[in-house]
Short mmCIF file of C-alpha atoms in Angstrom, two decimals:
data_model
loop_
_atom_site.label_atom_id
_atom_site.label_comp_id
_atom_site.label_asym_id
_atom_site.label_seq_id
_atom_site.Cartn_x
_atom_site.Cartn_y
_atom_site.Cartn_z
CA MET A 1 35.28 -45.23 190.93
CA ILE A 2 31.93 -44.24 192.45
CA ARG A 3 33.27 -40.80 193.37
CA LEU A 4 34.58 -40.37 189.83
CA ILE A 5 31.18 -41.21 188.33
CA ARG A 6 29.41 -38.86 190.75
CA THR A 7 31.82 -36.03 189.98
CA VAL A 8 31.49 -36.41 186.20
CA GLY A 9 27.74 -36.45 186.70
CA THR A 10 27.98 -33.18 188.63
CA ILE A 11 30.14 -31.57 185.95
CA ILE A 12 27.67 -32.29 183.17
CA GLY A 13 24.46 -32.45 185.21
CA TYR A 14 24.74 -29.03 186.84
CA ALA A 15 25.66 -27.42 183.52
CA ALA A 16 22.60 -29.04 181.94
CA LEU A 17 20.41 -27.86 184.82
CA VAL A 18 21.35 -24.19 184.54
CA THR A 19 21.71 -23.92 180.75
CA PRO A 20 18.00 -23.02 180.33
CA LYS A 21 18.83 -19.90 182.40
CA LEU A 22 21.54 -18.85 179.96
CA ASN A 23 19.39 -16.41 177.97
CA LYS A 24 18.14 -14.81 181.17
CA VAL A 25 21.73 -14.21 182.25
CA LYS A 26 22.64 -12.74 178.85
CA ASN A 27 19.63 -10.42 178.86
CA SER A 28 20.39 -9.19 182.37
CA LEU A 29 23.82 -7.93 181.34
CA THR A 30 22.26 -4.81 179.79
CA LEU A 31 21.34 -3.69 183.31
CA TYR A 32 25.01 -3.24 184.21
CA GLU A 33 27.21 -0.45 182.90
CA THR A 34 30.72 -1.83 183.33
CA VAL A 35 32.41 -4.95 182.01
CA ALA A 36 33.52 -5.77 185.56
CA GLU A 37 29.91 -5.80 186.79
CA GLN A 38 28.76 -7.89 183.83
CA ASP A 39 31.53 -10.43 184.38
CA VAL A 40 30.49 -10.90 188.03
CA ILE A 41 26.99 -11.80 186.83
CA THR A 42 28.19 -14.23 184.17
CA GLN A 43 30.39 -16.09 186.65
CA GLN A 44 27.75 -16.64 189.33
CA TYR A 45 26.68 -20.04 188.01
CA PRO A 46 30.23 -21.20 187.13
CA LYS A 47 31.22 -20.35 190.74
CA LYS A 48 28.41 -22.56 192.04
CA TRP A 49 29.36 -25.25 189.49
CA ALA A 50 32.95 -25.27 190.70
CA ASP A 51 31.87 -25.40 194.34
CA LYS A 52 29.61 -28.40 193.70
CA ILE A 53 32.34 -30.25 191.79
CA LEU A 54 34.87 -29.77 194.59
CA LYS A 55 32.42 -30.83 197.29
CA THR A 56 31.41 -33.93 195.34
CA ALA A 57 35.07 -34.85 194.80
CA GLY A 58 35.99 -34.13 198.42
CA VAL A 59 38.48 -31.41 197.51
CA LYS A 60 39.38 -28.65 199.97
CA VAL A 61 41.00 -25.49 198.62
CA ASN A 62 43.25 -23.20 200.67
CA VAL A 63 43.78 -19.77 199.10
CA ASN A 64 46.85 -17.72 199.97
CA GLY A 65 47.85 -14.23 198.89
CA ARG A 66 46.06 -10.94 198.31
CA GLN A 67 43.03 -10.74 196.04
CA GLN A 68 43.21 -7.04 195.24
CA PHE A 69 43.00 -6.71 191.48
CA PRO A 70 42.56 -3.79 189.09
CA GLU A 71 38.99 -3.30 187.91
CA ASP A 72 40.12 -3.75 184.30
CA GLY A 73 41.34 -6.98 182.77
CA VAL A 74 44.41 -8.92 183.90
CA LEU A 75 46.19 -11.97 182.54
CA PHE A 76 46.29 -14.77 185.10
CA ILE A 77 49.26 -17.07 184.55
CA ALA A 78 49.13 -20.44 186.32
CA ASN A 79 51.02 -23.70 186.34
CA HIS A 80 48.99 -26.62 185.01
CA GLU A 81 49.11 -29.61 187.32
CA GLY A 82 45.88 -31.56 186.84
CA ASN A 83 42.32 -31.88 185.56
CA PHE A 84 40.94 -30.07 188.61
CA ASP A 85 42.88 -26.86 187.95
CA ILE A 86 39.98 -25.03 186.28
CA PRO A 87 37.24 -25.68 188.89
CA VAL A 88 39.79 -25.00 191.65
CA LEU A 89 40.74 -21.63 190.15
CA ILE A 90 37.16 -20.58 189.39
CA TYR A 91 36.39 -21.32 193.04
CA ALA A 92 39.55 -19.69 194.43
CA ILE A 93 39.96 -16.44 192.45
CA ASN A 94 37.47 -13.70 193.29
CA LYS A 95 37.92 -11.86 189.99
CA PRO A 96 35.91 -13.31 187.07
CA PHE A 97 37.90 -14.64 184.14
CA GLY A 98 37.66 -16.64 180.97
CA PHE A 99 40.38 -19.11 180.08
CA VAL A 100 42.23 -20.54 177.13
CA SER A 101 41.05 -24.10 176.52
CA LYS A 102 41.81 -26.83 174.05
CA ILE A 103 39.13 -26.97 171.37
CA GLU A 104 38.15 -30.54 172.28
CA VAL A 105 36.34 -29.18 175.35
CA LYS A 106 33.67 -27.78 173.04
CA LYS A 107 32.45 -31.36 172.60
CA ILE A 108 31.41 -31.64 176.26
CA PRO A 109 27.62 -31.19 176.41
CA PHE A 110 26.37 -27.83 177.78
CA LEU A 111 29.77 -26.63 179.03
CA HIS A 112 30.85 -24.75 175.90
CA GLN A 113 27.76 -22.51 176.03
CA TRP A 114 28.80 -21.23 179.43
CA MET A 115 32.43 -21.01 178.39
CA ASP A 116 31.42 -18.75 175.51
CA LEU A 117 29.57 -16.50 177.94
CA LEU A 118 32.70 -16.33 180.11
CA ASN A 119 34.71 -15.15 177.07
CA CYS A 120 36.81 -18.31 176.99
CA ILE A 121 39.13 -18.78 174.03
CA TYR A 122 39.70 -22.04 172.19
CA LEU A 123 42.99 -23.35 170.86
CA ASP A 124 43.35 -26.10 168.26
CA ARG A 125 46.80 -27.50 168.95
CA THR A 126 46.83 -29.28 165.57
CA ASP A 127 46.50 -25.99 163.66
CA ARG A 128 49.34 -23.46 163.85
CA ARG A 129 47.05 -20.68 162.68
CA SER A 130 44.87 -21.29 165.73
CA SER A 131 47.63 -19.94 168.00
CA ILE A 132 47.66 -16.66 166.09
CA GLN A 133 43.89 -16.37 166.32
CA MET A 134 44.02 -17.20 170.02
CA ILE A 135 46.38 -14.28 170.60
CA ARG A 136 44.13 -11.92 168.62
CA ASP A 137 41.00 -13.04 170.45
CA GLY A 138 42.73 -12.84 173.81
CA VAL A 139 44.12 -9.36 173.26
CA SER A 140 40.72 -8.13 172.11
CA SER A 141 39.03 -9.57 175.20
CA LEU A 142 41.62 -8.10 177.57
CA LYS A 143 41.36 -4.66 175.97
CA LYS A 144 37.60 -4.75 176.53
CA GLY A 145 38.26 -5.23 180.24
CA HIS A 146 37.75 -8.98 180.61
CA SER A 147 40.34 -11.12 182.38
CA ILE A 148 41.86 -14.30 180.96
CA LEU A 149 43.68 -17.23 182.52
CA ILE A 150 46.22 -19.25 180.57
CA PHE A 151 48.46 -22.21 181.33
CA PRO A 152 51.75 -21.44 179.51
CA GLU A 153 53.02 -25.01 179.95
CA GLY A 154 50.38 -26.11 177.47
CA THR A 155 49.79 -29.52 179.07
CA ARG A 156 49.35 -30.91 182.57
CA SER A 157 52.53 -31.66 184.51
CA LYS A 158 50.66 -34.37 186.45
CA GLY A 159 52.74 -33.57 189.52
CA ARG A 160 56.07 -34.29 187.84
CA GLY A 161 57.34 -30.72 188.14
CA MET A 162 56.77 -27.63 186.03
CA THR A 163 57.86 -27.52 182.40
CA GLU A 164 59.00 -24.45 180.50
CA PHE A 165 56.53 -21.61 179.99
CA LYS A 166 55.87 -20.83 176.33
CA ALA A 167 56.78 -17.20 175.65
CA GLY A 168 53.93 -16.77 173.18
CA SER A 169 51.39 -16.88 176.00
CA PHE A 170 52.80 -13.62 177.32
CA LYS A 171 52.05 -11.79 174.08
CA LEU A 172 48.53 -11.43 175.43
CA ALA A 173 49.67 -9.20 178.30
CA LYS A 174 52.24 -7.30 176.24
CA SER A 175 49.92 -6.50 173.33
CA ALA A 176 46.94 -5.65 175.54
CA GLY A 177 49.02 -3.69 178.06
CA VAL A 178 47.57 -5.43 181.11
CA PRO A 179 49.11 -6.70 184.37
CA ILE A 180 50.16 -10.32 184.80
CA VAL A 181 48.97 -12.09 187.96
CA PRO A 182 50.93 -15.30 188.64
CA VAL A 183 49.00 -18.09 190.36
CA ALA A 184 50.57 -21.21 191.86
CA ILE A 185 48.59 -24.46 192.17
CA LYS A 186 49.76 -27.37 194.27
CA GLY A 187 47.90 -30.63 194.83
CA THR A 188 45.44 -31.13 191.98
CA SER A 189 47.46 -33.96 190.44
CA SER A 190 47.05 -35.95 193.65
CA ILE A 191 43.29 -36.02 193.11
CA MET A 192 43.24 -37.79 189.72
CA GLU A 193 46.51 -37.93 187.80
CA LYS A 194 48.29 -39.83 190.58
CA TYR A 195 45.88 -42.68 189.86
CA ASN A 196 46.06 -42.43 186.03
CA SER A 197 42.74 -40.54 186.10
CA LYS A 198 40.91 -43.81 186.85
CA LYS A 199 39.56 -42.61 190.16
CA ILE A 200 39.21 -39.50 192.31
CA VAL A 201 40.70 -39.32 195.79
CA PRO A 202 39.80 -36.47 198.19
CA GLY A 203 42.58 -34.07 199.03
CA THR A 204 43.67 -30.50 199.71
CA VAL A 205 44.84 -28.04 197.07
CA GLU A 206 46.93 -24.95 197.80
CA VAL A 207 46.38 -21.90 195.59
CA THR A 208 48.74 -18.97 196.00
CA ILE A 209 47.99 -15.67 194.26
CA LEU A 210 51.18 -13.67 193.80
CA ASP A 211 51.65 -9.93 193.39
CA PRO A 212 50.76 -8.48 189.98
CA ILE A 213 53.51 -7.72 187.47
CA MET A 214 52.91 -4.43 185.68
CA PRO A 215 53.00 -4.29 181.85
CA ASP A 216 56.05 -2.02 181.81
CA ILE A 217 58.15 -5.12 182.55
CA PHE A 218 58.16 -5.66 178.78
CA ASP A 219 60.13 -2.42 178.42
CA ARG A 220 63.04 -4.11 180.19
CA PHE A 221 62.75 -7.81 179.34
CA THR A 222 61.94 -9.98 176.34
CA LEU A 223 58.90 -12.23 176.23
CA GLN A 224 60.96 -15.29 177.11
CA GLU A 225 62.68 -13.48 179.97
CA VAL A 226 59.31 -12.46 181.41
CA ALA A 227 58.09 -16.04 181.00
CA ASN A 228 61.15 -17.26 182.92
CA ILE A 229 60.61 -14.69 185.70
CA VAL A 230 56.98 -15.71 186.19
CA HIS A 231 57.91 -19.40 186.00
CA GLU A 232 60.49 -18.95 188.76
CA ARG A 233 58.06 -17.09 191.04
CA ILE A 234 55.40 -19.78 190.68
CA GLU A 235 57.87 -22.65 191.04
CA LYS A 236 59.09 -21.28 194.38
CA GLN A 237 55.57 -21.68 195.73
CA ILE A 238 55.12 -25.32 194.80
CA ARG A 239 58.48 -26.80 195.78
#
């Protein structure tokens, strides 16, 4: 329980500490010409935030696979195992990205201001129109050169095995014409979900970054078929 309290304190406390620097970060973006350069600057503090969270929780992350990405935006597709997935992936992936998050996260003090800067996109699962707007916002962000991460399962598997990938998530890559980068996560559910999220237990998480899938795959396969292909590739890594 003590580790849980300390980790929650780190999540909110560090965000509160650096939020006064937010305007300085925003203003500095004009010094950089490309979206890629700007995104590196905006993710400096989130990288440190993720590192502090993982150290406080006693989580070690092993990263496998090549991290050679196009300079322009990509759609990261990952399985969703536990609450620690986001800090683990921010720490593990060397290409800056925003992510699709449930709208309830906006209620967490200080965090949503940084999420907005990272070009994160919010989804209200109680409003069907929100899914349409999420696709529009995501496509717009990808076309500008930002990268986005999405969990096509929609909810955490909590270590009980992957569920079906929702085909709609892949509209982002198809409409924006960007590569898909599958990412496999194994071990985050053993940190919290294994204990009904009532405590945090130190552990090791494996992150495997798979080879990119080029956008021309949609010329040969439907959205659902692409979703199934990506699902299968990720699932092989976590068995």
